[in-house]
Amino acid sequence: MTESALSRRFHGKVVVVTGSAQGIGMTVARRLVAEAATVVLVDRSELVHEVAAELRDSGGLAHGVTADLERFSETEAAMAEAHRRHGRIDVLINNVGGTIWMRPYEHYDADRIQAEIQRSLFPTLWSCRAVLPYLIEQRSGTIVNVSSVATRGVNRVPYAAAKGGINALTASLAQETAQYGIRVVATAPGGTEAPPRRIARNSDDQSAQEEAWNQQVVDQTTDSSLMKRYGNLDEQAAPIVFMASEEASYITGTVLPVAGGDLG
């Protein structure tokens, strides 16, 4: 594929990117706009509108939608707005999620366990369900879920369970929807270097013990990578965009590890 063709891979495509106010989601949105996509950025933070404005200022086609994707009603409304505005949805990239706390499982209380599952599984479950009627009606579409290789990792059991659920969702939904011309795939990022978060996952002051538990996660993540390092945002975004593109047209039901050789 020529460079000019590569830069236009998503021309005429409407792509919804969730969790796109910062981090991997924002980097994915920027790449998609650079490749001529029309991008709908969805996040519960108002910062998503700043990101959309930046993309428009650079000549891209983008707008932001605020929604709490842990709630099905708001998820459904966000997908309906994207469809109403553009008449179709070609790609959904489910990027919401992330560990809120890091600690051995016996130190999680019931509320924290539920919060981790609610944060890292339900936004993807809800978003797939909300977008599906539009994709089935148009007999085409791609869903890219962002999972994690932390399905095998220390101090994040509830998060690991949530991401394991996303892997199962990806495989099962791919089987159900292939008959409609829909692909469902996922990437599984490993540790990723990123600028400080503008929206904290939690506001707790960390104790010395909690800092030690966090360091155990960093050490295990690095040791599990054959490359012995964290990736960067572009190294995560590029495979997501590839899986969303027509170049991956014969891939479905697959989870692609992106973790320097750590398979999760």
mmCIF file of C-alpha atoms in Angstrom:
data_model
loop_
_atom_site.group_PDB
_atom_site.id
_atom_site.type_symbol
_atom_site.label_atom_id
_atom_site.label_comp_id
_atom_site.label_asym_id
_atom_site.label_seq_id
_atom_site.Cartn_x
_atom_site.Cartn_y
_atom_site.Cartn_z
ATOM 1 C CA MET A 1 0.000 0.000 0.000
ATOM 2 C CA THR A 2 1.393 3.406 -0.980
ATOM 3 C CA GLU A 3 1.918 6.157 1.576
ATOM 4 C CA SER A 4 -0.904 8.203 0.039
ATOM 5 C CA ALA A 5 -3.291 5.237 0.227
ATOM 6 C CA LEU A 6 -2.236 4.534 3.806
ATOM 7 C CA SER A 7 -2.999 8.114 4.790
ATOM 8 C CA ARG A 8 -6.554 7.744 3.414
ATOM 9 C CA ARG A 9 -7.404 4.307 4.827
ATOM 10 C CA PHE A 10 -10.451 5.637 6.674
ATOM 11 C CA HIS A 11 -11.745 8.089 4.092
ATOM 12 C CA GLY A 12 -15.551 8.123 4.293
ATOM 13 C CA LYS A 13 -15.565 6.031 7.501
ATOM 14 C CA VAL A 14 -17.277 7.064 10.726
ATOM 15 C CA VAL A 15 -15.332 5.854 13.756
ATOM 16 C CA VAL A 16 -16.441 6.072 17.393
ATOM 17 C CA VAL A 17 -13.584 6.043 19.915
ATOM 18 C CA THR A 18 -14.463 5.700 23.596
ATOM 19 C CA GLY A 19 -12.207 6.864 26.407
ATOM 20 C CA SER A 20 -10.652 9.380 24.041
ATOM 21 C CA ALA A 21 -9.997 12.384 26.290
ATOM 22 C CA GLN A 22 -6.417 11.256 26.954
ATOM 23 C CA GLY A 23 -3.925 8.418 26.611
ATOM 24 C CA ILE A 24 -4.345 5.595 24.113
ATOM 25 C CA GLY A 25 -7.832 6.691 23.067
ATOM 26 C CA MET A 26 -6.721 10.225 22.254
ATOM 27 C CA THR A 27 -3.710 8.930 20.321
ATOM 28 C CA VAL A 28 -5.967 6.573 18.332
ATOM 29 C CA ALA A 29 -8.348 9.436 17.518
ATOM 30 C CA ARG A 30 -5.473 11.588 16.256
ATOM 31 C CA ARG A 31 -4.217 8.775 14.020
ATOM 32 C CA LEU A 32 -7.677 8.161 12.601
ATOM 33 C CA VAL A 33 -8.216 11.825 11.772
ATOM 34 C CA ALA A 34 -4.795 11.869 10.079
ATOM 35 C CA GLU A 35 -6.045 8.953 7.950
ATOM 36 C CA ALA A 36 -9.184 10.863 6.867
ATOM 37 C CA ALA A 37 -11.724 9.311 9.262
ATOM 38 C CA THR A 38 -14.700 11.150 10.694
ATOM 39 C CA VAL A 39 -14.219 10.574 14.418
ATOM 40 C CA VAL A 40 -16.723 10.706 17.264
ATOM 41 C CA LEU A 41 -14.846 10.967 20.561
ATOM 42 C CA VAL A 42 -16.762 9.728 23.607
ATOM 43 C CA ASP A 43 -15.666 10.216 27.201
ATOM 44 C CA ARG A 44 -17.227 11.107 30.529
ATOM 45 C CA SER A 45 -14.782 14.000 30.894
ATOM 46 C CA GLU A 46 -15.481 17.400 29.348
ATOM 47 C CA LEU A 47 -11.853 17.323 28.186
ATOM 48 C CA VAL A 48 -13.072 15.269 25.236
ATOM 49 C CA HIS A 49 -14.440 18.453 23.677
ATOM 50 C CA GLU A 50 -10.991 20.084 23.873
ATOM 51 C CA VAL A 51 -9.453 17.114 22.066
ATOM 52 C CA ALA A 52 -12.159 17.227 19.384
ATOM 53 C CA ALA A 53 -11.575 20.961 18.910
ATOM 54 C CA GLU A 54 -7.827 20.377 18.496
ATOM 55 C CA LEU A 55 -8.532 17.788 15.810
ATOM 56 C CA ARG A 56 -10.888 20.147 13.987
ATOM 57 C CA ASP A 57 -8.306 22.954 14.202
ATOM 58 C CA SER A 58 -5.836 20.648 12.462
ATOM 59 C CA GLY A 59 -8.316 20.149 9.623
ATOM 60 C CA GLY A 60 -9.881 16.928 10.847
ATOM 61 C CA LEU A 61 -13.511 15.871 11.066
ATOM 62 C CA ALA A 62 -14.249 15.239 14.738
ATOM 63 C CA HIS A 63 -16.678 16.039 17.507
ATOM 64 C CA GLY A 64 -16.934 15.099 21.147
ATOM 65 C CA VAL A 65 -19.742 13.473 23.114
ATOM 66 C CA THR A 66 -19.796 13.309 26.912
ATOM 67 C CA ALA A 67 -21.274 10.123 28.362
ATOM 68 C CA ASP A 68 -20.705 7.862 31.335
ATOM 69 C CA LEU A 69 -20.300 4.532 29.593
ATOM 70 C CA GLU A 70 -20.725 2.648 32.846
ATOM 71 C CA ARG A 71 -24.432 3.419 32.349
ATOM 72 C CA PHE A 72 -26.242 1.709 29.480
ATOM 73 C CA SER A 73 -28.697 4.572 28.976
ATOM 74 C CA GLU A 74 -25.865 7.056 28.393
ATOM 75 C CA THR A 75 -23.981 4.603 26.187
ATOM 76 C CA GLU A 76 -27.067 4.040 24.054
ATOM 77 C CA ALA A 77 -27.596 7.795 23.768
ATOM 78 C CA ALA A 78 -23.974 8.360 22.681
ATOM 79 C CA MET A 79 -24.189 5.753 19.888
ATOM 80 C CA ALA A 80 -27.557 7.136 18.806
ATOM 81 C CA GLU A 81 -26.090 10.631 18.582
ATOM 82 C CA ALA A 82 -23.171 9.414 16.465
ATOM 83 C CA HIS A 83 -25.541 7.571 14.136
ATOM 84 C CA ARG A 84 -28.026 10.445 13.912
ATOM 85 C CA ARG A 85 -25.271 12.904 13.082
ATOM 86 C CA HIS A 86 -23.528 10.819 10.426
ATOM 87 C CA GLY A 87 -26.102 8.262 9.267
ATOM 88 C CA ARG A 88 -23.837 5.305 9.958
ATOM 89 C CA ILE A 89 -21.120 3.914 12.245
ATOM 90 C CA ASP A 90 -18.363 1.960 10.537
ATOM 91 C CA VAL A 91 -16.001 1.286 13.428
ATOM 92 C CA LEU A 92 -16.322 1.262 17.213
ATOM 93 C CA ILE A 93 -13.122 1.294 19.267
ATOM 94 C CA ASN A 94 -13.772 0.447 22.922
ATOM 95 C CA ASN A 95 -10.957 1.944 24.946
ATOM 96 C CA VAL A 96 -12.550 2.726 28.338
ATOM 97 C CA GLY A 97 -10.961 0.948 31.274
ATOM 98 C CA GLY A 98 -7.936 0.838 33.504
ATOM 99 C CA THR A 99 -6.840 -0.372 36.903
ATOM 100 C CA ILE A 100 -8.141 1.859 39.686
ATOM 101 C CA TRP A 101 -6.235 0.223 42.573
ATOM 102 C CA MET A 102 -3.278 -2.171 42.696
ATOM 103 C CA ARG A 103 -3.089 -4.579 45.617
ATOM 104 C CA PRO A 104 -3.165 -8.322 46.407
ATOM 105 C CA TYR A 105 -6.684 -9.667 46.079
ATOM 106 C CA GLU A 106 -7.159 -10.205 49.812
ATOM 107 C CA HIS A 107 -6.803 -6.438 50.255
ATOM 108 C CA TYR A 108 -9.684 -5.560 47.902
ATOM 109 C CA ASP A 109 -13.002 -4.928 49.602
ATOM 110 C CA ALA A 110 -16.316 -5.658 47.894
ATOM 111 C CA ASP A 111 -16.860 -2.064 46.766
ATOM 112 C CA ARG A 112 -13.457 -1.863 45.095
ATOM 113 C CA ILE A 113 -13.970 -5.203 43.329
ATOM 114 C CA GLN A 114 -17.273 -4.043 41.928
ATOM 115 C CA ALA A 115 -15.846 -0.666 40.905
ATOM 116 C CA GLU A 116 -13.019 -2.338 38.950
ATOM 117 C CA ILE A 117 -15.441 -4.582 37.051
ATOM 118 C CA GLN A 118 -17.835 -1.710 36.463
ATOM 119 C CA ARG A 119 -15.033 0.433 35.065
ATOM 120 C CA SER A 120 -13.178 -2.041 32.872
ATOM 121 C CA LEU A 121 -15.833 -4.468 31.617
ATOM 122 C CA PHE A 122 -19.221 -2.786 31.464
ATOM 123 C CA PRO A 123 -18.349 0.151 29.172
ATOM 124 C CA THR A 124 -17.271 -2.357 26.520
ATOM 125 C CA LEU A 125 -20.263 -4.629 27.111
ATOM 126 C CA TRP A 126 -22.662 -1.689 26.918
ATOM 127 C CA SER A 127 -20.985 -0.088 23.897
ATOM 128 C CA CYS A 128 -21.035 -3.327 21.887
ATOM 129 C CA ARG A 129 -24.715 -3.818 22.683
ATOM 130 C CA ALA A 130 -25.604 -0.207 21.872
ATOM 131 C CA VAL A 131 -23.822 -0.114 18.513
ATOM 132 C CA LEU A 132 -24.858 -3.567 17.325
ATOM 133 C CA PRO A 133 -28.306 -2.701 15.890
ATOM 134 C CA TYR A 134 -26.725 -0.101 13.582
ATOM 135 C CA LEU A 135 -24.020 -2.476 12.355
ATOM 136 C CA ILE A 136 -26.489 -5.308 11.786
ATOM 137 C CA GLU A 137 -28.817 -3.021 9.867
ATOM 138 C CA GLN A 138 -26.045 -1.843 7.544
ATOM 139 C CA ARG A 139 -24.572 -5.385 7.289
ATOM 140 C CA SER A 140 -21.044 -4.157 7.971
ATOM 141 C CA GLY A 141 -18.790 -2.783 10.645
ATOM 142 C CA THR A 142 -15.833 -3.450 12.900
ATOM 143 C CA ILE A 143 -15.542 -3.450 16.689
ATOM 144 C CA VAL A 144 -12.064 -3.189 18.215
ATOM 145 C CA ASN A 145 -11.950 -3.861 21.939
ATOM 146 C CA VAL A 146 -8.961 -2.838 24.041
ATOM 147 C CA SER A 147 -8.153 -5.631 26.474
ATOM 148 C CA SER A 148 -4.899 -6.173 28.401
ATOM 149 C CA VAL A 149 -2.170 -8.745 28.958
ATOM 150 C CA ALA A 150 -2.819 -8.135 32.673
ATOM 151 C CA THR A 151 -5.166 -11.122 32.519
ATOM 152 C CA ARG A 152 -1.988 -12.759 33.854
ATOM 153 C CA GLY A 153 -0.504 -10.318 36.311
ATOM 154 C CA VAL A 154 -0.086 -9.474 39.968
ATOM 155 C CA ASN A 155 -2.096 -7.167 42.235
ATOM 156 C CA ARG A 156 -4.955 -6.586 39.780
ATOM 157 C CA VAL A 157 -7.269 -9.594 40.025
ATOM 158 C CA PRO A 158 -10.594 -7.732 39.493
ATOM 159 C CA TYR A 159 -9.132 -5.813 36.548
ATOM 160 C CA ALA A 160 -7.722 -9.053 35.139
ATOM 161 C CA ALA A 161 -11.182 -10.631 35.418
ATOM 162 C CA ALA A 162 -12.735 -7.673 33.594
ATOM 163 C CA LYS A 163 -10.218 -7.885 30.761
ATOM 164 C CA GLY A 164 -10.661 -11.653 30.570
ATOM 165 C CA GLY A 165 -14.342 -10.908 30.078
ATOM 166 C CA ILE A 166 -13.483 -8.621 27.183
ATOM 167 C CA ASN A 167 -11.467 -11.416 25.560
ATOM 168 C CA ALA A 168 -14.448 -13.763 25.869
ATOM 169 C CA LEU A 169 -16.819 -11.085 24.584
ATOM 170 C CA THR A 170 -14.582 -10.558 21.563
ATOM 171 C CA ALA A 171 -14.509 -14.249 20.653
ATOM 172 C CA SER A 172 -18.199 -14.906 21.242
ATOM 173 C CA LEU A 173 -19.527 -11.767 19.573
ATOM 174 C CA ALA A 174 -17.328 -12.404 16.536
ATOM 175 C CA GLN A 175 -19.002 -15.799 16.134
ATOM 176 C CA GLU A 176 -22.487 -14.320 16.383
ATOM 177 C CA THR A 177 -21.982 -11.375 14.052
ATOM 178 C CA ALA A 178 -19.791 -12.669 11.226
ATOM 179 C CA GLN A 179 -22.995 -13.545 9.339
ATOM 180 C CA TYR A 180 -23.768 -9.813 9.163
ATOM 181 C CA GLY A 181 -20.370 -8.828 7.777
ATOM 182 C CA ILE A 182 -19.204 -7.568 11.181
ATOM 183 C CA ARG A 183 -15.701 -8.146 12.552
ATOM 184 C CA VAL A 184 -14.970 -8.136 16.291
ATOM 185 C CA VAL A 185 -11.320 -8.044 17.338
ATOM 186 C CA ALA A 186 -9.188 -6.834 20.235
ATOM 187 C CA THR A 187 -5.708 -5.740 21.151
ATOM 188 C CA ALA A 188 -4.163 -6.549 24.528
ATOM 189 C CA PRO A 189 -1.762 -3.783 25.542
ATOM 190 C CA GLY A 190 1.031 -4.318 27.981
ATOM 191 C CA GLY A 191 2.605 -1.628 30.140
ATOM 192 C CA THR A 192 2.439 1.721 28.392
ATOM 193 C CA GLU A 193 4.338 4.926 29.115
ATOM 194 C CA ALA A 194 2.098 7.973 28.976
ATOM 195 C CA PRO A 195 2.066 11.555 30.225
ATOM 196 C CA PRO A 196 0.568 12.135 33.679
ATOM 197 C CA ARG A 197 -3.175 11.553 33.577
ATOM 198 C CA ARG A 198 -5.294 14.687 33.429
ATOM 199 C CA ILE A 199 -8.142 12.699 34.979
ATOM 200 C CA ALA A 200 -7.017 10.558 37.917
ATOM 201 C CA ARG A 201 -8.440 7.050 38.227
ATOM 202 C CA ASN A 202 -8.737 7.595 41.958
ATOM 203 C CA SER A 203 -7.941 10.423 44.355
ATOM 204 C CA ASP A 204 -6.607 8.300 47.221
ATOM 205 C CA ASP A 205 -3.332 9.328 48.858
ATOM 206 C CA GLN A 206 -0.990 6.371 48.516
ATOM 207 C CA SER A 207 0.595 4.768 51.547
ATOM 208 C CA ALA A 208 4.093 3.309 51.460
ATOM 209 C CA GLN A 209 2.521 -0.154 51.225
ATOM 210 C CA GLU A 210 0.398 0.856 48.223
ATOM 211 C CA GLU A 211 3.447 2.324 46.489
ATOM 212 C CA ALA A 212 5.232 -0.994 47.038
ATOM 213 C CA TRP A 213 2.304 -2.916 45.542
ATOM 214 C CA ASN A 214 2.323 -0.580 42.523
ATOM 215 C CA GLN A 215 6.039 -1.171 42.071
ATOM 216 C CA GLN A 216 5.432 -4.922 42.058
ATOM 217 C CA VAL A 217 3.093 -4.413 39.100
ATOM 218 C CA VAL A 218 5.701 -2.340 37.242
ATOM 219 C CA ASP A 219 8.415 -4.914 37.914
ATOM 220 C CA GLN A 220 6.255 -7.870 36.864
ATOM 221 C CA THR A 221 5.078 -6.067 33.712
ATOM 222 C CA THR A 222 8.638 -5.258 32.652
ATOM 223 C CA ASP A 223 9.951 -8.729 33.500
ATOM 224 C CA SER A 224 7.139 -10.390 31.505
ATOM 225 C CA SER A 225 8.041 -8.446 28.367
ATOM 226 C CA LEU A 226 10.739 -10.014 26.216
ATOM 227 C CA MET A 227 11.833 -6.462 25.392
ATOM 228 C CA LYS A 228 12.090 -5.604 29.109
ATOM 229 C CA ARG A 229 10.404 -2.244 28.701
ATOM 230 C CA TYR A 230 7.081 -0.480 28.549
ATOM 231 C CA GLY A 231 5.624 0.500 25.194
ATOM 232 C CA ASN A 232 4.518 3.992 24.226
ATOM 233 C CA LEU A 233 1.187 5.421 23.123
ATOM 234 C CA ASP A 234 1.974 5.233 19.405
ATOM 235 C CA GLU A 235 3.043 1.594 19.751
ATOM 236 C CA GLN A 236 -0.406 0.837 21.199
ATOM 237 C CA ALA A 237 -2.433 3.026 18.855
ATOM 238 C CA ALA A 238 -0.942 1.721 15.599
ATOM 239 C CA PRO A 239 -2.123 -1.900 16.061
ATOM 240 C CA ILE A 240 -5.582 -0.703 17.124
ATOM 241 C CA VAL A 241 -5.903 1.370 13.968
ATOM 242 C CA PHE A 242 -4.616 -1.515 11.854
ATOM 243 C CA MET A 243 -7.181 -3.908 13.352
ATOM 244 C CA ALA A 244 -9.891 -1.347 12.588
ATOM 245 C CA SER A 245 -8.808 -0.986 8.965
ATOM 246 C CA GLU A 246 -9.706 -2.930 5.842
ATOM 247 C CA GLU A 247 -6.159 -4.328 5.856
ATOM 248 C CA ALA A 248 -7.356 -6.595 8.677
ATOM 249 C CA SER A 249 -10.467 -7.678 6.777
ATOM 250 C CA TYR A 250 -9.781 -11.411 7.280
ATOM 251 C CA ILE A 251 -9.215 -11.141 11.032
ATOM 252 C CA THR A 252 -12.047 -11.621 13.507
ATOM 253 C CA GLY A 253 -12.451 -13.130 16.971
ATOM 254 C CA THR A 254 -8.752 -12.517 17.619
ATOM 255 C CA VAL A 255 -6.990 -10.823 20.524
ATOM 256 C CA LEU A 256 -3.615 -9.363 19.480
ATOM 257 C CA PRO A 257 -1.090 -8.986 22.340
ATOM 258 C CA VAL A 258 0.866 -5.713 22.098
ATOM 259 C CA ALA A 259 3.275 -6.116 24.970
ATOM 260 C CA GLY A 260 6.795 -6.691 23.739
ATOM 261 C CA GLY A 261 6.369 -10.460 23.610
ATOM 262 C CA ASP A 262 4.253 -10.885 26.739
ATOM 263 C CA LEU A 263 1.259 -12.938 25.592
ATOM 264 C CA GLY A 264 -0.772 -12.446 28.760
#
